[in-house]
PDB file of C-alpha atoms and ligand atoms in Angstrom:
ATOM      1  CA  MET A   1      -0.940  26.928  -6.816  1.00  0.00           C
ATOM      2  CA  LYS A   2       0.116  23.587  -8.206  1.00  0.00           C
ATOM      3  CA  GLU A   3      -2.636  21.041  -8.302  1.00  0.00           C
ATOM      4  CA  LYS A   4      -2.380  18.446  -5.598  1.00  0.00           C
ATOM      5  CA  GLN A   5      -1.433  14.978  -6.770  1.00  0.00           C
ATOM      6  CA  ILE A   6      -3.015  11.827  -5.481  1.00  0.00           C
ATOM      7  CA  TYR A   7      -1.598   8.476  -6.507  1.00  0.00           C
ATOM      8  CA  ILE A   8      -3.504   5.283  -6.008  1.00  0.00           C
ATOM      9  CA  PHE A   9      -1.192   2.272  -6.089  1.00  0.00           C
ATOM     10  CA  VAL A  10      -2.998  -0.864  -7.203  1.00  0.00           C
ATOM     11  CA  GLY A  11      -1.025  -4.077  -6.947  1.00  0.00           C
ATOM     12  CA  PRO A  12      -0.814  -7.452  -5.244  1.00  0.00           C
ATOM     13  CA  PRO A  13       0.922  -7.982  -1.907  1.00  0.00           C
ATOM     14  CA  GLY A  14       4.636  -8.302  -2.572  1.00  0.00           C
ATOM     15  CA  SER A  15       4.586  -6.145  -5.708  1.00  0.00           C
ATOM     16  CA  GLY A  16       6.677  -3.479  -3.980  1.00  0.00           C
ATOM     17  CA  LYS A  17       4.032  -0.791  -3.443  1.00  0.00           C
ATOM     18  CA  GLY A  18       5.300  -0.193   0.083  1.00  0.00           C
ATOM     19  CA  SER A  19       8.953  -0.017  -0.982  1.00  0.00           C
ATOM     20  CA  LEU A  20       8.242   2.464  -3.760  1.00  0.00           C
ATOM     21  CA  SER A  21       6.084   4.517  -1.391  1.00  0.00           C
ATOM     22  CA  SER A  22       8.980   4.691   1.075  1.00  0.00           C
ATOM     23  CA  LEU A  23      11.338   5.924  -1.643  1.00  0.00           C
ATOM     24  CA  CYS A  24       8.890   8.609  -2.769  1.00  0.00           C
ATOM     25  CA  THR A  25       8.397   9.658   0.834  1.00  0.00           C
ATOM     26  CA  ASN A  26      12.091   9.750   1.717  1.00  0.00           C
ATOM     27  CA  LYS A  27      13.459  11.225  -1.491  1.00  0.00           C
ATOM     28  CA  MET A  28      10.676  13.487  -2.691  1.00  0.00           C
ATOM     29  CA  GLY A  29       8.884  14.525   0.470  1.00  0.00           C
ATOM     30  CA  TRP A  30       5.629  12.860  -0.477  1.00  0.00           C
ATOM     31  CA  VAL A  31       3.300  11.318   2.029  1.00  0.00           C
ATOM     32  CA  SER A  32       2.012   7.820   1.872  1.00  0.00           C
ATOM     33  CA  LEU A  33      -1.109   6.526   3.489  1.00  0.00           C
ATOM     34  CA  SER A  34      -1.014   2.821   4.235  1.00  0.00           C
ATOM     35  CA  THR A  35      -4.255   1.534   5.708  1.00  0.00           C
ATOM     36  CA  GLY A  36      -2.337  -1.277   7.434  1.00  0.00           C
ATOM     37  CA  ASN A  37      -0.127   1.218   9.277  1.00  0.00           C
ATOM     38  CA  LEU A  38      -3.097   3.422  10.051  1.00  0.00           C
ATOM     39  CA  PHE A  39      -4.946   0.388  11.490  1.00  0.00           C
ATOM     40  CA  ARG A  40      -2.018  -0.300  13.805  1.00  0.00           C
ATOM     41  CA  LYS A  41      -1.783   3.341  14.862  1.00  0.00           C
ATOM     42  CA  HIS A  42      -5.482   3.555  15.718  1.00  0.00           C
ATOM     43  CA  ILE A  43      -5.383   0.253  17.616  1.00  0.00           C
ATOM     44  CA  LEU A  44      -2.342   1.381  19.568  1.00  0.00           C
ATOM     45  CA  GLU A  45      -4.023   4.653  20.489  1.00  0.00           C
ATOM     46  CA  GLN A  46      -7.300   2.831  21.221  1.00  0.00           C
ATOM     47  CA  SER A  47      -9.183   5.551  19.352  1.00  0.00           C
ATOM     48  CA  HIS A  48     -12.889   5.245  18.593  1.00  0.00           C
ATOM     49  CA  ILE A  49     -12.028   3.700  15.215  1.00  0.00           C
ATOM     50  CA  GLY A  50      -9.140   1.693  16.661  1.00  0.00           C
ATOM     51  CA  LYS A  51     -11.395  -0.115  19.123  1.00  0.00           C
ATOM     52  CA  GLN A  52     -13.741  -1.201  16.345  1.00  0.00           C
ATOM     53  CA  ILE A  53     -10.875  -2.377  14.128  1.00  0.00           C
ATOM     54  CA  ASP A  54      -9.353  -4.255  17.023  1.00  0.00           C
ATOM     55  CA  PHE A  55     -12.680  -5.964  17.684  1.00  0.00           C
ATOM     56  CA  ALA A  56     -13.142  -6.954  14.021  1.00  0.00           C
ATOM     57  CA  ILE A  57      -9.650  -8.406  13.756  1.00  0.00           C
ATOM     58  CA  LYS A  58      -9.898 -10.270  17.060  1.00  0.00           C
ATOM     59  CA  SER A  59     -13.200 -11.838  16.030  1.00  0.00           C
ATOM     60  CA  GLY A  60     -11.582 -12.957  12.785  1.00  0.00           C
ATOM     61  CA  LYS A  61     -13.664 -10.651  10.612  1.00  0.00           C
ATOM     62  CA  LEU A  62     -12.631  -8.335   7.838  1.00  0.00           C
ATOM     63  CA  VAL A  63     -12.605  -4.674   8.757  1.00  0.00           C
ATOM     64  CA  SER A  64     -15.710  -3.252   7.065  1.00  0.00           C
ATOM     65  CA  ASP A  65     -15.555  -0.969   4.042  1.00  0.00           C
ATOM     66  CA  GLU A  66     -17.359   1.752   6.011  1.00  0.00           C
ATOM     67  CA  LEU A  67     -14.850   1.663   8.843  1.00  0.00           C
ATOM     68  CA  VAL A  68     -11.838   1.791   6.528  1.00  0.00           C
ATOM     69  CA  SER A  69     -13.374   4.624   4.543  1.00  0.00           C
ATOM     70  CA  GLU A  70     -14.166   6.580   7.701  1.00  0.00           C
ATOM     71  CA  MET A  71     -10.573   6.207   8.853  1.00  0.00           C
ATOM     72  CA  VAL A  72      -9.191   7.374   5.491  1.00  0.00           C
ATOM     73  CA  ARG A  73     -11.571  10.347   5.334  1.00  0.00           C
ATOM     74  CA  ASP A  74     -10.471  11.478   8.802  1.00  0.00           C
ATOM     75  CA  TRP A  75      -6.865  11.258   7.711  1.00  0.00           C
ATOM     76  CA  PHE A  76      -7.491  13.299   4.560  1.00  0.00           C
ATOM     77  CA  VAL A  77      -9.374  16.017   6.396  1.00  0.00           C
ATOM     78  CA  GLU A  78      -6.472  16.332   8.799  1.00  0.00           C
ATOM     79  CA  TYR A  79      -3.545  16.192   6.356  1.00  0.00           C
ATOM     80  CA  PHE A  80      -4.712  17.031   2.828  1.00  0.00           C
ATOM     81  CA  ASP A  81      -3.869  20.746   2.869  1.00  0.00           C
ATOM     82  CA  GLU A  82      -0.257  20.375   3.953  1.00  0.00           C
ATOM     83  CA  MET A  83       0.725  17.531   1.620  1.00  0.00           C
ATOM     84  CA  PRO A  84       2.199  18.124  -1.864  1.00  0.00           C
ATOM     85  CA  ALA A  85       1.544  14.599  -3.090  1.00  0.00           C
ATOM     86  CA  ILE A  86      -0.201  11.684  -1.478  1.00  0.00           C
ATOM     87  CA  ILE A  87       0.212   7.995  -2.204  1.00  0.00           C
ATOM     88  CA  LEU A  88      -2.523   5.567  -1.282  1.00  0.00           C
ATOM     89  CA  ASP A  89      -0.993   2.173  -0.682  1.00  0.00           C
ATOM     90  CA  GLY A  90      -3.583  -0.575  -0.374  1.00  0.00           C
ATOM     91  CA  TYR A  91      -6.664   1.632  -0.523  1.00  0.00           C
ATOM     92  CA  PRO A  92      -9.270   1.608  -2.069  1.00  0.00           C
ATOM     93  CA  ARG A  93      -9.314  -2.149  -1.905  1.00  0.00           C
ATOM     94  CA  THR A  94     -12.846  -2.774  -3.093  1.00  0.00           C
ATOM     95  CA  VAL A  95     -15.258  -1.141  -5.522  1.00  0.00           C
ATOM     96  CA  VAL A  96     -17.376   0.079  -2.588  1.00  0.00           C
ATOM     97  CA  GLN A  97     -14.340   1.784  -1.037  1.00  0.00           C
ATOM     98  CA  ALA A  98     -13.320   3.308  -4.375  1.00  0.00           C
ATOM     99  CA  GLY A  99     -16.799   4.712  -5.009  1.00  0.00           C
ATOM    100  CA  SER A 100     -17.160   6.349  -1.614  1.00  0.00           C
ATOM    101  CA  PHE A 101     -13.576   7.644  -1.591  1.00  0.00           C
ATOM    102  CA  LEU A 102     -13.731   9.333  -4.992  1.00  0.00           C
ATOM    103  CA  GLN A 103     -17.075  10.898  -4.171  1.00  0.00           C
ATOM    104  CA  PHE A 104     -15.618  12.189  -0.911  1.00  0.00           C
ATOM    105  CA  LEU A 105     -12.590  13.690  -2.699  1.00  0.00           C
ATOM    106  CA  ARG A 106     -14.719  15.483  -5.280  1.00  0.00           C
ATOM    107  CA  GLU A 107     -17.123  16.901  -2.740  1.00  0.00           C
ATOM    108  CA  LYS A 108     -14.565  17.879  -0.148  1.00  0.00           C
ATOM    109  CA  PHE A 109     -11.557  19.055  -2.110  1.00  0.00           C
ATOM    110  CA  GLY A 110     -12.597  19.699  -5.705  1.00  0.00           C
ATOM    111  CA  GLN A 111      -9.211  20.337  -7.310  1.00  0.00           C
ATOM    112  CA  PHE A 112      -6.707  17.489  -7.456  1.00  0.00           C
ATOM    113  CA  GLN A 113      -4.952  15.321  -9.965  1.00  0.00           C
ATOM    114  CA  LEU A 114      -5.602  11.637  -9.596  1.00  0.00           C
ATOM    115  CA  ARG A 115      -3.294   8.993 -10.980  1.00  0.00           C
ATOM    116  CA  ILE A 116      -4.056   5.340 -10.670  1.00  0.00           C
ATOM    117  CA  VAL A 117      -0.943   3.216 -11.062  1.00  0.00           C
ATOM    118  CA  ARG A 118      -1.363  -0.481 -11.553  1.00  0.00           C
ATOM    119  CA  PHE A 119       1.658  -2.550 -10.496  1.00  0.00           C
ATOM    120  CA  PHE A 120       2.082  -5.465 -12.809  1.00  0.00           C
ATOM    121  CA  VAL A 121       4.200  -8.414 -11.716  1.00  0.00           C
ATOM    122  CA  ALA A 122       4.197 -12.172 -12.325  1.00  0.00           C
ATOM    123  CA  ASP A 123       2.615 -14.233  -9.529  1.00  0.00           C
ATOM    124  CA  GLU A 124       5.734 -16.388  -9.275  1.00  0.00           C
ATOM    125  CA  THR A 125       7.861 -13.308  -8.582  1.00  0.00           C
ATOM    126  CA  VAL A 126       5.509 -12.379  -5.746  1.00  0.00           C
ATOM    127  CA  VAL A 127       5.624 -15.892  -4.298  1.00  0.00           C
ATOM    128  CA  GLU A 128       9.417 -15.847  -4.398  1.00  0.00           C
ATOM    129  CA  ARG A 129       9.658 -12.399  -2.818  1.00  0.00           C
ATOM    130  CA  LEU A 130       7.145 -13.004  -0.054  1.00  0.00           C
ATOM    131  CA  SER A 131       8.289 -16.479   0.878  1.00  0.00           C
ATOM    132  CA  ASN A 132      11.753 -14.973   1.366  1.00  0.00           C
ATOM    133  CA  ARG A 133      10.436 -12.222   3.583  1.00  0.00           C
ATOM    134  CA  TYR A 134      11.355 -12.543   7.235  1.00  0.00           C
ATOM    135  CA  ILE A 135      10.353 -10.279  10.094  1.00  0.00           C
ATOM    136  CA  CYS A 136      12.112  -9.541  13.367  1.00  0.00           C
ATOM    137  CA  LYS A 137      10.174 -11.369  16.076  1.00  0.00           C
ATOM    138  CA  ASN A 138      10.653  -8.540  18.546  1.00  0.00           C
ATOM    139  CA  ILE A 139       7.200  -6.943  18.579  1.00  0.00           C
ATOM    140  CA  ASP A 140       8.650  -3.457  19.197  1.00  0.00           C
ATOM    141  CA  CYS A 141      10.977  -3.790  16.211  1.00  0.00           C
ATOM    142  CA  GLN A 142       9.323  -5.851  13.447  1.00  0.00           C
ATOM    143  CA  SER A 143      12.007  -4.892  10.905  1.00  0.00           C
ATOM    144  CA  VAL A 144      11.558  -6.554   7.534  1.00  0.00           C
ATOM    145  CA  TYR A 145      14.301  -8.601   5.864  1.00  0.00           C
ATOM    146  CA  SER A 146      14.661 -10.563   2.659  1.00  0.00           C
ATOM    147  CA  LEU A 147      16.598 -13.774   2.311  1.00  0.00           C
ATOM    148  CA  MET A 148      16.623 -13.440  -1.465  1.00  0.00           C
ATOM    149  CA  LYS A 149      20.081 -13.685  -2.963  1.00  0.00           C
ATOM    150  CA  GLY A 150      21.734 -10.291  -3.363  1.00  0.00           C
ATOM    151  CA  SER A 151      18.907  -8.396  -1.702  1.00  0.00           C
ATOM    152  CA  PRO A 152      19.893  -5.129   0.001  1.00  0.00           C
ATOM    153  CA  LEU A 153      17.565  -6.232   2.799  1.00  0.00           C
ATOM    154  CA  SER A 154      19.540  -9.337   3.806  1.00  0.00           C
ATOM    155  CA  PRO A 155      20.371  -9.548   7.519  1.00  0.00           C
ATOM    156  CA  ARG A 156      24.083  -9.245   8.370  1.00  0.00           C
ATOM    157  CA  VAL A 157      23.967 -12.364  10.553  1.00  0.00           C
ATOM    158  CA  SER A 158      21.868 -15.244   9.314  1.00  0.00           C
ATOM    159  CA  MET A 159      18.308 -15.197  10.759  1.00  0.00           C
ATOM    160  CA  MET A 160      19.108 -12.398  13.237  1.00  0.00           C
ATOM    161  CA  CYS A 161      17.866  -8.826  13.299  1.00  0.00           C
ATOM    162  CA  ASP A 162      20.559  -6.216  12.522  1.00  0.00           C
ATOM    163  CA  LYS A 163      18.920  -3.706  14.812  1.00  0.00           C
ATOM    164  CA  CYS A 164      18.066  -5.629  17.962  1.00  0.00           C
ATOM    165  CA  ASP A 165      19.699  -9.092  17.622  1.00  0.00           C
ATOM    166  CA  SER A 166      16.335 -10.876  17.970  1.00  0.00           C
ATOM    167  CA  PRO A 167      15.628 -13.954  15.819  1.00  0.00           C
ATOM    168  CA  LEU A 168      13.779 -13.550  12.524  1.00  0.00           C
ATOM    169  CA  GLY A 169      10.652 -15.478  11.616  1.00  0.00           C
ATOM    170  CA  ARG A 170       8.228 -15.860   8.758  1.00  0.00           C
ATOM    171  CA  ARG A 171       4.609 -14.748   9.008  1.00  0.00           C
ATOM    172  CA  SER A 172       2.233 -17.637   8.513  1.00  0.00           C
ATOM    173  CA  ASP A 173       0.583 -15.818   5.604  1.00  0.00           C
ATOM    174  CA  ASP A 174       3.964 -15.635   3.870  1.00  0.00           C
ATOM    175  CA  GLU A 175       4.055 -19.414   3.377  1.00  0.00           C
ATOM    176  CA  PRO A 176       3.966 -20.174  -0.376  1.00  0.00           C
ATOM    177  CA  ARG A 177       0.572 -21.863  -0.257  1.00  0.00           C
ATOM    178  CA  ALA A 178      -1.004 -19.036   1.713  1.00  0.00           C
ATOM    179  CA  ILE A 179       0.508 -16.515  -0.693  1.00  0.00           C
ATOM    180  CA  ARG A 180      -1.053 -18.248  -3.692  1.00  0.00           C
ATOM    181  CA  GLU A 181      -4.445 -18.203  -1.977  1.00  0.00           C
ATOM    182  CA  ARG A 182      -4.089 -14.498  -1.207  1.00  0.00           C
ATOM    183  CA  LEU A 183      -3.144 -13.814  -4.808  1.00  0.00           C
ATOM    184  CA  THR A 184      -6.212 -15.591  -6.171  1.00  0.00           C
ATOM    185  CA  ILE A 185      -8.485 -13.483  -3.976  1.00  0.00           C
ATOM    186  CA  TYR A 186      -6.502 -10.381  -4.807  1.00  0.00           C
ATOM    187  CA  HIS A 187      -6.828 -10.833  -8.568  1.00  0.00           C
ATOM    188  CA  GLN A 188     -10.596 -11.024  -8.303  1.00  0.00           C
ATOM    189  CA  HIS A 189     -10.733  -7.761  -6.332  1.00  0.00           C
ATOM    190  CA  GLU A 190      -8.321  -6.116  -8.719  1.00  0.00           C
ATOM    191  CA  LYS A 191     -10.340  -7.089 -11.769  1.00  0.00           C
ATOM    192  CA  ASN A 192     -13.444  -5.468 -10.307  1.00  0.00           C
ATOM    193  CA  LEU A 193     -11.548  -2.367  -9.223  1.00  0.00           C
ATOM    194  CA  LEU A 194      -9.940  -1.811 -12.613  1.00  0.00           C
ATOM    195  CA  GLN A 195     -13.302  -2.286 -14.266  1.00  0.00           C
ATOM    196  CA  PHE A 196     -14.747   0.342 -11.930  1.00  0.00           C
ATOM    197  CA  TYR A 197     -12.042   2.902 -12.799  1.00  0.00           C
ATOM    198  CA  LEU A 198     -12.475   2.199 -16.481  1.00  0.00           C
ATOM    199  CA  THR A 199     -16.237   2.589 -16.350  1.00  0.00           C
ATOM    200  CA  HIS A 200     -15.867   5.915 -14.547  1.00  0.00           C
ATOM    201  CA  LYS A 201     -13.233   7.118 -17.019  1.00  0.00           C
ATOM    202  CA  TYR A 202     -10.343   7.286 -14.576  1.00  0.00           C
ATOM    203  CA  PRO A 203      -7.200   6.463 -16.552  1.00  0.00           C
ATOM    204  CA  VAL A 204      -5.102   3.610 -15.200  1.00  0.00           C
ATOM    205  CA  ILE A 205      -1.335   3.689 -15.794  1.00  0.00           C
ATOM    206  CA  GLU A 206       0.122   0.212 -16.282  1.00  0.00           C
ATOM    207  CA  PHE A 207       3.502  -0.180 -14.596  1.00  0.00           C
ATOM    208  CA  ASN A 208       5.671  -3.264 -14.946  1.00  0.00           C
ATOM    209  CA  VAL A 209       7.452  -3.714 -11.604  1.00  0.00           C
ATOM    210  CA  ASP A 210       9.052  -7.064 -12.275  1.00  0.00           C
ATOM    211  CA  LYS A 211      12.536  -5.566 -11.773  1.00  0.00           C
ATOM    212  CA  LYS A 212      14.905  -4.208  -9.141  1.00  0.00           C
ATOM    213  CA  LEU A 213      13.551  -1.556  -6.787  1.00  0.00           C
ATOM    214  CA  HIS A 214      16.086   1.019  -7.951  1.00  0.00           C
ATOM    215  CA  ASP A 215      14.906   0.618 -11.548  1.00  0.00           C
ATOM    216  CA  VAL A 216      11.284   0.685 -10.446  1.00  0.00           C
ATOM    217  CA  PHE A 217      11.868   4.063  -8.762  1.00  0.00           C
ATOM    218  CA  GLU A 218      13.705   5.561 -11.749  1.00  0.00           C
ATOM    219  CA  GLU A 219      11.044   4.374 -14.163  1.00  0.00           C
ATOM    220  CA  PHE A 220       8.282   5.576 -11.930  1.00  0.00           C
ATOM    221  CA  LYS A 221       9.711   9.106 -11.954  1.00  0.00           C
ATOM    222  CA  GLN A 222       9.981   9.013 -15.750  1.00  0.00           C
ATOM    223  CA  LEU A 223       6.503   7.629 -16.077  1.00  0.00           C
ATOM    224  CA  MET A 224       5.119  10.435 -13.973  1.00  0.00           C
ATOM    225  CA  CYS A 225       7.348  13.015 -15.692  1.00  0.00           C
ATOM    226  CA  LEU A 226       8.884  14.058 -12.428  1.00  0.00           C
ATOM    227  CA  ASN A 227      12.201  15.722 -11.868  1.00  0.00           C
ATOM    228  CA  ALA A 228      13.023  14.670  -8.373  1.00  0.00           C
ATOM    229  CA  SER A 229      16.048  16.343  -6.861  1.00  0.00           C
TER     230      SER A 229
HETATM  231 ZN1   ZN B   1      14.643  -6.355  15.475  1.00  0.00          ZN
END
């Protein structure tokens, strides 16, 4: 049997981890685990974990490392066997999460191939991308658009959602100043994470993603020596 592949995407918000994950999922049948989406799913279902996440967020706290790790472990136990390749998008986020996750993988599953891919992109590119990101205000839709010139994600009618005709708006954390603050915090976390992987002899693949999504996808396949159909 072919060894299972696990990809850990490391990169700042706005570096295109989610977009590349979607392409890999849609075109190659991979599965991507986004902790943000999993948070929302648990909250919606009001599961045991969901209630705790909901409480943390509503009290303005960060969701604890233990809680996130518990949620990811549950997911892996449920889905690992049936998935050919798994992308982790936004997890592990801290050294504590990385340590407990890798220990869990080794103990629980033994055989797998782990690839850590670090998305490299200039901060200014991220600021430009995110400050041009607009979301449908309809809570049941929340489609994502980009007002960047020539983007395939531009809305057909200015500031209106293609799917449900609701107005588009910008998230408050997508304001340029907020983005720069997020990036500063992110870089500190990333530095520690990369140091952790290095110390534990996990190779990190550097990937320059300061280019169009189509090119990012093609290069990613080459980088991973994949022949996607
Ligand atoms: Zn909409």
